[in-house]
Amino acid sequence: MTIRSFKAVLAGSAMLALALGATSAQAANTATATATASILKQVSVTKTADLNFGTIVTGTTAATVVISPAGGRTCGTGLVCTNAVTAAAFGIVGTTAQTVTLAAAGPVTLTAGANTMSATLQTSSATRVLNGTDSFTVGGTLSVAANQADGVYTGSFSVTVDYQ
């Protein structure tokens, strides 16, 4: 190879390198995104009424007493039910137009000394769209044994309200 042809190859290689470098470089592209955050008021719940099954006279067979979330009572066969009853009631405060889930932990055990009864719980609804301040109720089904022992039976339960 002559010096002249070597110079020509070298010059061609340099031009090829420049051309390849220029075609492989691209203009920078950019994109933008938006950051958002939704802030909700802390949801709070307060009890406004307790669940009260009233006074029950037992029978010789097991039966149930039902308090609907609306507050109505159904007294099982063989039982005598008297006195006023109430569904438990709760107030909710949260962000308007947000959906919350409502749940009552149960079953609840009611005790009088060493004696017990059990009640399953039912909320007035599973979800609710808040209007800022709202409420819901909890009823239950109390299982009364045959010849249930005398006493004032009590037990506590909790409710949970959470944004969906």
C-alpha positions as a Markdown table, in Angstrom:
| # | Residue | x | y | z |
|---|---|---|---|---|
| 1 | Met | 0.0 | 0.0 | 0.0 |
| 2 | Thr | 1.3 | 3.4 | -0.9 |
| 3 | Ile | 1.4 | 6.4 | 1.3 |
| 4 | Arg | -1.1 | 8.1 | -0.8 |
| 5 | Ser | -3.5 | 5.2 | -0.7 |
| 6 | Phe | -2.9 | 4.9 | 3.0 |
| 7 | Lys | -3.8 | 8.6 | 3.4 |
| 8 | Ala | -7.0 | 8.0 | 1.3 |
| 9 | Val | -8.1 | 5.1 | 3.5 |
| 10 | Leu | -7.3 | 7.0 | 6.6 |
| 11 | Ala | -9.3 | 10.1 | 5.4 |
| 12 | Gly | -12.2 | 7.8 | 4.4 |
| 13 | Ser | -12.2 | 6.1 | 7.8 |
| 14 | Ala | -12.2 | 9.5 | 9.6 |
| 15 | Met | -15.1 | 10.7 | 7.4 |
| 16 | Leu | -17.0 | 7.4 | 8.0 |
| 17 | Ala | -16.5 | 7.7 | 11.7 |
| 18 | Leu | -17.8 | 11.3 | 11.7 |
| 19 | Ala | -20.8 | 10.2 | 9.6 |
| 20 | Leu | -21.6 | 7.3 | 11.8 |
| 21 | Gly | -21.2 | 9.4 | 14.9 |
| 22 | Ala | -23.5 | 12.1 | 13.5 |
| 23 | Thr | -26.2 | 9.7 | 12.5 |
| 24 | Ser | -26.2 | 7.7 | 15.8 |
| 25 | Ala | -26.7 | 10.9 | 18.0 |
| 26 | Gln | -30.3 | 11.9 | 18.5 |
| 27 | Ala | -31.9 | 15.0 | 19.7 |
| 28 | Ala | -33.0 | 14.9 | 23.4 |
| 29 | Asn | -36.7 | 14.2 | 24.0 |
| 30 | Thr | -38.6 | 15.4 | 27.1 |
| 31 | Ala | -41.9 | 14.6 | 28.7 |
| 32 | Thr | -43.7 | 16.1 | 31.6 |
| 33 | Ala | -46.0 | 14.5 | 34.3 |
| 34 | Thr | -48.3 | 16.0 | 36.9 |
| 35 | Ala | -48.0 | 15.0 | 40.6 |
| 36 | Thr | -51.3 | 14.9 | 42.5 |
| 37 | Ala | -52.5 | 14.1 | 46.0 |
| 38 | Ser | -56.0 | 13.8 | 47.4 |
| 39 | Ile | -56.3 | 14.7 | 51.1 |
| 40 | Leu | -59.2 | 13.4 | 53.1 |
| 41 | Lys | -60.4 | 14.5 | 56.5 |
| 42 | Gln | -59.7 | 11.9 | 59.1 |
| 43 | Val | -62.9 | 9.8 | 59.4 |
| 44 | Ser | -64.2 | 9.6 | 62.9 |
| 45 | Val | -67.0 | 7.5 | 64.5 |
| 46 | Thr | -68.8 | 8.0 | 67.8 |
| 47 | Lys | -71.4 | 5.9 | 69.6 |
| 48 | Thr | -74.8 | 7.6 | 70.0 |
| 49 | Ala | -76.8 | 4.6 | 71.3 |
| 50 | Asp | -76.2 | 1.1 | 72.7 |
| 51 | Leu | -77.7 | -2.1 | 71.4 |
| 52 | Asn | -80.4 | -3.1 | 73.8 |
| 53 | Phe | -82.3 | -6.4 | 73.5 |
| 54 | Gly | -84.8 | -5.4 | 76.3 |
| 55 | Thr | -86.0 | -7.8 | 79.0 |
| 56 | Ile | -86.3 | -11.5 | 78.0 |
| 57 | Val | -88.1 | -14.3 | 79.9 |
| 58 | Thr | -86.5 | -17.6 | 78.9 |
| 59 | Gly | -88.3 | -20.7 | 77.8 |
| 60 | Thr | -87.6 | -24.4 | 77.9 |
| 61 | Thr | -86.1 | -24.4 | 74.4 |
| 62 | Ala | -83.3 | -22.3 | 72.9 |
| 63 | Ala | -84.5 | -19.4 | 70.7 |
| 64 | Thr | -83.2 | -16.0 | 69.4 |
| 65 | Val | -84.1 | -12.4 | 69.8 |
| 66 | Val | -83.5 | -10.2 | 66.8 |
| 67 | Ile | -83.0 | -6.4 | 66.9 |
| 68 | Ser | -83.0 | -5.2 | 63.3 |
| 69 | Pro | -80.6 | -2.3 | 62.4 |
| 70 | Ala | -83.9 | -0.2 | 62.1 |
| 71 | Gly | -84.6 | -1.0 | 65.8 |
| 72 | Gly | -87.5 | -3.5 | 65.4 |
| 73 | Arg | -87.5 | -6.6 | 67.7 |
| 74 | Thr | -88.5 | -10.2 | 66.8 |
| 75 | Cys | -88.9 | -12.4 | 69.9 |
| 76 | Gly | -88.3 | -16.1 | 69.3 |
| 77 | Thr | -90.7 | -18.9 | 70.0 |
| 78 | Gly | -91.1 | -19.7 | 73.7 |
| 79 | Leu | -89.6 | -16.4 | 74.8 |
| 80 | Val | -91.4 | -13.4 | 76.3 |
| 81 | Cys | -89.8 | -10.0 | 75.4 |
| 82 | Thr | -90.7 | -6.8 | 77.1 |
| 83 | Asn | -89.3 | -3.2 | 77.6 |
| 84 | Ala | -87.8 | -0.8 | 75.1 |
| 85 | Val | -85.2 | -1.9 | 72.6 |
| 86 | Thr | -82.7 | 0.0 | 70.5 |
| 87 | Ala | -80.3 | -0.7 | 67.7 |
| 88 | Ala | -76.8 | 0.6 | 68.4 |
| 89 | Ala | -76.3 | 3.9 | 66.6 |
| 90 | Phe | -73.1 | 5.6 | 65.5 |
| 91 | Gly | -72.2 | 9.1 | 64.0 |
| 92 | Ile | -69.6 | 9.5 | 61.3 |
| 93 | Val | -67.7 | 12.6 | 60.3 |
| 94 | Gly | -65.6 | 12.5 | 57.2 |
| 95 | Thr | -65.0 | 14.1 | 53.7 |
| 96 | Thr | -68.2 | 14.8 | 51.8 |
| 97 | Ala | -68.9 | 12.5 | 48.8 |
| 98 | Gln | -66.4 | 9.9 | 49.8 |
| 99 | Thr | -67.4 | 6.2 | 50.2 |
| 100 | Val | -66.8 | 4.5 | 53.5 |
| 101 | Thr | -67.1 | 0.9 | 54.5 |
| 102 | Leu | -68.9 | 0.0 | 57.7 |
| 103 | Ala | -68.3 | -3.1 | 59.8 |
| 104 | Ala | -69.2 | -4.3 | 63.3 |
| 105 | Ala | -66.9 | -6.8 | 64.9 |
| 106 | Gly | -68.7 | -9.8 | 66.1 |
| 107 | Pro | -70.0 | -12.0 | 67.4 |
| 108 | Val | -70.2 | -10.3 | 70.7 |
| 109 | Thr | -70.2 | -12.3 | 74.0 |
| 110 | Leu | -72.6 | -11.0 | 76.7 |
| 111 | Thr | -71.8 | -12.2 | 80.2 |
| 112 | Ala | -73.6 | -12.1 | 83.6 |
| 113 | Gly | -71.1 | -13.6 | 86.1 |
| 114 | Ala | -70.1 | -17.0 | 84.8 |
| 115 | Asn | -73.0 | -17.2 | 82.3 |
| 116 | Thr | -72.8 | -16.2 | 78.7 |
| 117 | Met | -74.8 | -15.6 | 75.6 |
| 118 | Ser | -73.7 | -14.7 | 72.1 |
| 119 | Ala | -75.0 | -12.2 | 69.5 |
| 120 | Thr | -74.1 | -11.8 | 65.9 |
| 121 | Leu | -74.2 | -8.3 | 64.5 |
| 122 | Gln | -75.5 | -6.6 | 61.4 |
| 123 | Thr | -74.9 | -3.0 | 60.2 |
| 124 | Ser | -77.6 | -1.0 | 58.5 |
| 125 | Ser | -75.4 | -1.0 | 55.3 |
| 126 | Ala | -71.9 | -2.2 | 54.3 |
| 127 | Thr | -71.0 | 1.1 | 52.6 |
| 128 | Arg | -72.1 | 4.7 | 52.6 |
| 129 | Val | -71.3 | 7.8 | 50.6 |
| 130 | Leu | -70.7 | 10.5 | 53.2 |
| 131 | Asn | -72.5 | 13.8 | 53.2 |
| 132 | Gly | -70.0 | 15.2 | 55.7 |
| 133 | Thr | -71.8 | 14.1 | 58.8 |
| 134 | Asp | -73.7 | 10.8 | 58.6 |
| 135 | Ser | -74.8 | 7.9 | 60.8 |
| 136 | Phe | -75.5 | 4.1 | 60.8 |
| 137 | Thr | -77.0 | 1.5 | 63.1 |
| 138 | Val | -76.1 | -2.0 | 64.2 |
| 139 | Gly | -78.7 | -4.6 | 65.1 |
| 140 | Gly | -78.1 | -8.2 | 66.3 |
| 141 | Thr | -79.3 | -11.7 | 66.8 |
| 142 | Leu | -79.0 | -12.8 | 70.4 |
| 143 | Ser | -78.9 | -16.6 | 71.0 |
| 144 | Val | -80.8 | -17.4 | 74.2 |
| 145 | Ala | -80.3 | -20.9 | 75.7 |
| 146 | Ala | -83.1 | -23.0 | 77.1 |
| 147 | Asn | -83.6 | -21.9 | 80.7 |
| 148 | Gln | -80.9 | -19.2 | 80.3 |
| 149 | Ala | -79.6 | -18.2 | 83.8 |
| 150 | Asp | -81.0 | -15.0 | 85.3 |
| 151 | Gly | -78.8 | -11.9 | 85.1 |
| 152 | Val | -78.1 | -8.6 | 83.4 |
| 153 | Tyr | -75.9 | -9.6 | 80.5 |
| 154 | Thr | -73.4 | -7.2 | 79.0 |
| 155 | Gly | -70.7 | -7.2 | 76.3 |
| 156 | Ser | -69.0 | -4.7 | 74.1 |
| 157 | Phe | -68.2 | -4.7 | 70.4 |
| 158 | Ser | -66.4 | -2.3 | 68.1 |
| 159 | Val | -67.3 | -0.8 | 64.7 |
| 160 | Thr | -64.9 | 0.2 | 62.0 |
| 161 | Val | -65.5 | 3.0 | 59.5 |
| 162 | Asp | -62.8 | 3.4 | 56.7 |
| 163 | Tyr | -62.6 | 5.1 | 53.4 |
| 164 | Gln | -63.0 | 2.7 | 50.5 |
